[in-house]
Amino acid sequence: MKIISYNVNGIRAAITKGFLEWLQQANPDVICLQEIKANEDQIPVADIEKAGYPYQYYFSATKKGYSGVAILSKIKPNAVTYGTGIEHMDFEGRNLRVDFDDCSVMSLYLPSGTNIERLDHKFKYMDDFHQYIDELKKEIPNLIICGDYNICHKPIDIHDPIRNKNVSGFLPEERAWLDKFINSGFIDSFRHFNQEPHQYSWWSYRAGARGNNKGWRIDYNLVSDSLQHKLKRAVILPDAMHSDHCPILVEIE
């Protein structure tokens, strides 16, 4: 099973930049999208079906044009779960899960901490999400949590760790949370295969950051420890240019 995660920064904008043509070439079995910024009735679902994805699931934010996640699949899932059942998490459309025979795949969009109020919201979200996943693992041990975590894990994951040490996304407390979350039973699939520096998944639109590769690795496909023996490869796909993020791929046997 080939799974891609991609923060598209607006699915309609991405489609105008050739996202559907790219999707057909990349040809994942499942793609998890974040920040779709649209409701289902605003999305060209028929065109997406023609691109090879008959099974489409959208979980939009209450606020129009904001946040939202989706999963597109070639394979029919056994079940689909919208949100977590935790109101302060779900109104922004940040969690969507599909269950298959051998694993479950989640599209996750963690909040960013752009100001003090949002940072408090982010930390509450992170704590409640960890508790939610701890409970979920008892029922579904084979989890693949794909998405934009809005956190760089280690200094290798950011172009300038010194100057960004007090910036949300690389705060010690955020990094400690991600460390604890991964160590609670997950594998950072990309780092499982690749320890090279300068590998990023998001670049600011400012100051030619992408052209100069001054980026952050904030998108992850985290895979349950129980699936380690099934991991085949995990890569970042920086040549896809439909967003300020790029897609990331994991392949499971």
Coordinates of C-alpha atoms in Angstrom, one line a residue:
M1 CA 0.0 0.0 0.0
K2 CA 1.4 3.4 -1.1
I3 CA 0.2 6.3 1.1
I4 CA 0.9 10.0 0.6
S5 CA 0.2 12.9 2.9
Y6 CA 0.0 16.4 1.5
N7 CA -1.0 19.7 3.0
V8 CA -2.4 21.3 -0.2
N9 CA -3.0 24.7 1.3
G10 CA -6.4 24.9 -0.4
I11 CA -7.5 22.0 -2.6
R12 CA -9.2 24.2 -5.2
A13 CA -6.0 26.3 -5.6
A14 CA -3.9 23.1 -5.8
I15 CA -6.1 21.7 -8.6
T16 CA -5.6 24.9 -10.7
K17 CA -1.9 24.2 -10.3
G18 CA -2.1 20.7 -11.8
F19 CA -2.7 18.7 -8.6
L20 CA -5.0 16.1 -10.3
E21 CA -2.5 15.4 -13.1
W22 CA 0.3 15.0 -10.5
L23 CA -2.0 12.7 -8.4
Q24 CA -2.5 10.4 -11.4
Q25 CA 1.2 10.2 -12.0
A26 CA 2.1 9.6 -8.3
N27 CA -0.7 7.0 -8.1
P28 CA -0.9 6.4 -4.4
D29 CA -3.5 3.9 -3.0
V30 CA -4.5 6.4 -0.4
I31 CA -3.7 10.2 -0.1
C32 CA -4.3 12.1 3.1
L33 CA -4.9 15.9 2.5
Q34 CA -4.7 18.7 5.0
E35 CA -5.8 22.3 4.9
I36 CA -8.3 21.7 2.1
K37 CA -10.1 25.0 2.9
A38 CA -13.3 23.9 1.3
N39 CA -16.6 22.1 1.8
E40 CA -17.3 19.0 -0.3
D41 CA -19.9 20.8 -2.4
Q42 CA -17.1 23.2 -3.5
I43 CA -14.7 20.4 -4.6
P44 CA -14.8 18.8 -8.1
V45 CA -15.4 15.3 -6.7
A46 CA -16.3 13.9 -10.2
D47 CA -12.9 15.0 -11.6
I48 CA -11.2 13.4 -8.6
E49 CA -13.1 10.2 -9.2
K50 CA -12.0 10.3 -12.9
A51 CA -8.4 10.6 -11.6
G52 CA -8.8 7.2 -10.0
Y53 CA -10.2 7.9 -6.5
P54 CA -13.8 6.7 -6.2
Y55 CA -13.7 6.8 -2.3
Q56 CA -13.5 10.3 -1.1
Y57 CA -14.0 11.5 2.4
Y58 CA -14.0 15.2 3.5
F59 CA -14.1 16.7 7.0
S60 CA -14.3 20.4 6.8
A61 CA -14.0 23.1 9.4
T62 CA -17.1 24.9 10.6
K63 CA -15.5 28.2 9.5
K64 CA -15.6 28.4 5.7
G65 CA -12.4 28.4 3.8
Y66 CA -10.3 27.3 6.8
S67 CA -8.5 24.1 7.8
G68 CA -10.2 20.8 6.9
V69 CA -8.8 17.4 6.0
A70 CA -9.7 14.7 3.4
I71 CA -8.8 11.2 2.4
L72 CA -9.0 10.0 -1.2
S73 CA -8.7 6.2 -1.7
K74 CA -8.6 3.6 -4.5
I75 CA -9.6 1.0 -1.9
K76 CA -12.9 0.9 -0.2
P77 CA -12.4 1.2 3.6
N78 CA -14.3 -0.9 6.1
A79 CA -15.2 2.2 8.2
V80 CA -14.7 5.9 8.2
T81 CA -14.4 8.1 11.4
Y82 CA -14.9 11.8 11.2
G83 CA -13.1 13.7 14.0
T84 CA -12.3 12.5 17.4
G85 CA -15.5 13.2 19.3
I86 CA -13.8 16.0 21.2
E87 CA -15.6 19.2 20.3
H88 CA -12.7 21.7 20.7
M89 CA -10.8 19.5 18.2
D90 CA -13.5 18.7 15.7
F91 CA -15.0 22.1 14.8
E92 CA -11.8 22.9 12.9
G93 CA -11.9 19.7 10.9
R94 CA -8.5 18.3 11.8
N95 CA -8.9 14.5 12.0
L96 CA -10.3 11.9 9.6
R97 CA -9.6 8.1 9.7
V98 CA -10.3 5.2 7.4
D99 CA -10.0 1.6 8.5
F100 CA -8.8 -1.2 6.2
D101 CA -8.3 -4.9 6.9
D102 CA -4.7 -4.6 8.1
C103 CA -4.3 -1.0 9.2
S104 CA -6.0 2.3 9.7
V105 CA -4.9 5.5 8.1
M106 CA -5.5 9.0 9.6
S107 CA -5.2 12.4 8.1
L108 CA -4.2 14.8 10.8
Y109 CA -3.8 18.6 10.8
L110 CA -2.4 19.8 14.1
P111 CA -3.0 23.5 14.9
S112 CA -0.2 26.0 14.5
G113 CA 0.7 28.3 17.4
T114 CA 0.8 31.7 15.7
N115 CA 0.0 33.6 18.8
I116 CA -0.3 33.0 22.6
E117 CA -4.0 32.1 22.3
R118 CA -3.4 29.7 19.4
L119 CA -0.4 28.2 21.2
D120 CA -2.5 27.4 24.3
H121 CA -5.0 25.8 21.9
K122 CA -2.3 23.8 20.2
F123 CA -0.9 22.4 23.5
K124 CA -4.4 21.5 24.7
Y125 CA -5.0 19.8 21.3
M126 CA -1.7 17.9 21.5
D127 CA -2.4 16.6 25.0
D128 CA -6.0 15.5 24.2
F129 CA -4.9 14.0 20.9
H130 CA -2.2 11.9 22.6
Q131 CA -4.8 10.6 25.1
Y132 CA -7.2 9.9 22.3
I133 CA -4.6 7.9 20.3
D134 CA -3.5 6.0 23.4
E135 CA -7.1 4.8 23.8
L136 CA -7.5 4.2 20.0
K137 CA -4.4 2.0 19.9
K138 CA -6.1 -0.5 22.3
E139 CA -8.8 -1.1 19.7
I140 CA -6.7 -0.4 16.5
P141 CA -3.0 -1.3 17.0
N142 CA -1.9 -0.8 13.4
L143 CA -2.2 3.0 12.9
I144 CA -0.6 5.2 10.3
I145 CA -1.0 8.9 11.3
C146 CA -0.3 11.1 8.3
G147 CA -0.2 14.8 8.3
D148 CA 1.0 18.2 9.1
Y149 CA 2.1 18.2 12.7
N150 CA 3.3 21.8 12.6
I151 CA 6.4 20.8 14.7
C152 CA 10.0 20.1 13.7
H153 CA 11.2 17.2 15.7
K154 CA 14.9 17.8 15.8
P155 CA 17.5 20.4 14.7
I156 CA 18.2 18.3 11.6
D157 CA 14.5 19.0 10.6
I158 CA 14.8 22.8 10.3
H159 CA 17.2 25.0 8.3
D160 CA 18.1 27.3 11.1
P161 CA 17.6 25.7 14.5
I162 CA 19.5 28.5 16.4
R163 CA 17.4 31.5 15.2
N164 CA 14.1 29.5 15.3
K165 CA 14.5 28.2 18.9
N166 CA 11.8 30.5 20.2
V167 CA 9.5 30.2 17.2
S168 CA 6.3 28.1 17.5
G169 CA 6.9 24.9 15.5
F170 CA 10.3 24.5 17.1
L171 CA 9.7 25.3 20.7
P172 CA 11.3 22.9 23.2
E173 CA 7.9 22.0 24.6
E174 CA 6.5 21.2 21.2
R175 CA 9.5 19.1 20.3
A176 CA 9.3 17.3 23.6
W177 CA 5.7 16.5 23.0
L178 CA 6.4 15.0 19.5
D179 CA 9.3 13.1 21.0
K180 CA 7.1 11.6 23.7
F181 CA 4.3 10.9 21.1
I182 CA 6.7 9.0 18.7
N183 CA 8.2 7.1 21.6
S184 CA 4.7 6.0 22.8
G185 CA 4.7 3.4 20.0
F186 CA 5.4 5.1 16.6
I187 CA 8.1 5.2 13.9
D188 CA 9.0 8.4 12.0
S189 CA 8.9 6.5 8.7
F190 CA 11.1 9.0 6.8
R191 CA 13.8 9.0 9.4
H192 CA 13.6 5.2 9.6
F193 CA 15.2 5.2 6.1
N194 CA 16.9 8.6 5.8
Q195 CA 19.2 10.4 8.2
E196 CA 20.4 13.1 5.8
P197 CA 20.1 16.8 6.7
H198 CA 18.3 19.5 4.5
Q199 CA 15.2 17.4 4.0
Y200 CA 12.1 19.5 4.4
S201 CA 8.4 19.5 3.7
W202 CA 7.4 23.2 4.1
W203 CA 8.9 26.4 3.0
S204 CA 7.8 30.0 3.6
Y205 CA 6.6 31.9 0.5
R206 CA 8.8 34.7 1.6
A207 CA 12.4 35.6 0.6
G208 CA 12.9 32.7 -1.9
A209 CA 12.9 30.1 0.9
R210 CA 12.0 27.2 -1.3
G211 CA 14.5 28.0 -4.0
N212 CA 17.2 28.3 -1.3
N213 CA 15.8 25.2 0.5
K214 CA 15.4 27.1 3.8
G215 CA 12.6 24.8 5.0
W216 CA 11.1 22.9 7.9
R217 CA 10.1 19.2 8.1
I218 CA 6.7 19.4 9.8
D219 CA 4.9 16.7 7.8
Y220 CA 5.1 13.1 9.0
N221 CA 3.8 9.7 8.3
L222 CA 4.0 8.1 11.7
V223 CA 3.6 4.3 11.6
S224 CA 2.8 2.0 14.6
D225 CA 5.8 0.0 15.8
S226 CA 3.7 -3.1 15.0
L227 CA 4.1 -2.3 11.3
Q228 CA 7.8 -1.8 11.3
H229 CA 8.5 -5.2 9.5
K230 CA 6.1 -4.0 6.7
L231 CA 7.8 -0.7 6.0
K232 CA 9.3 -0.7 2.5
R233 CA 10.3 2.9 1.9
A234 CA 9.5 6.5 2.9
V235 CA 10.4 9.6 0.9
I236 CA 9.7 13.3 0.6
L237 CA 8.5 14.5 -2.8
P238 CA 9.8 18.1 -3.1
D239 CA 9.2 18.4 -6.8
A240 CA 5.4 18.7 -6.4
M241 CA 4.7 22.4 -6.4
H242 CA 1.0 22.9 -5.7
S243 CA 1.4 24.3 -2.2
D244 CA 3.9 25.7 0.3
H245 CA 4.2 22.1 1.5
C246 CA 5.3 19.1 -0.5
P247 CA 3.9 15.6 -0.3
I248 CA 5.5 12.8 1.7
L249 CA 5.2 9.1 0.9
V250 CA 5.3 5.9 2.9
E251 CA 5.0 2.4 1.4
I252 CA 3.8 -0.5 3.4
E253 CA 4.1 -4.1 2.3

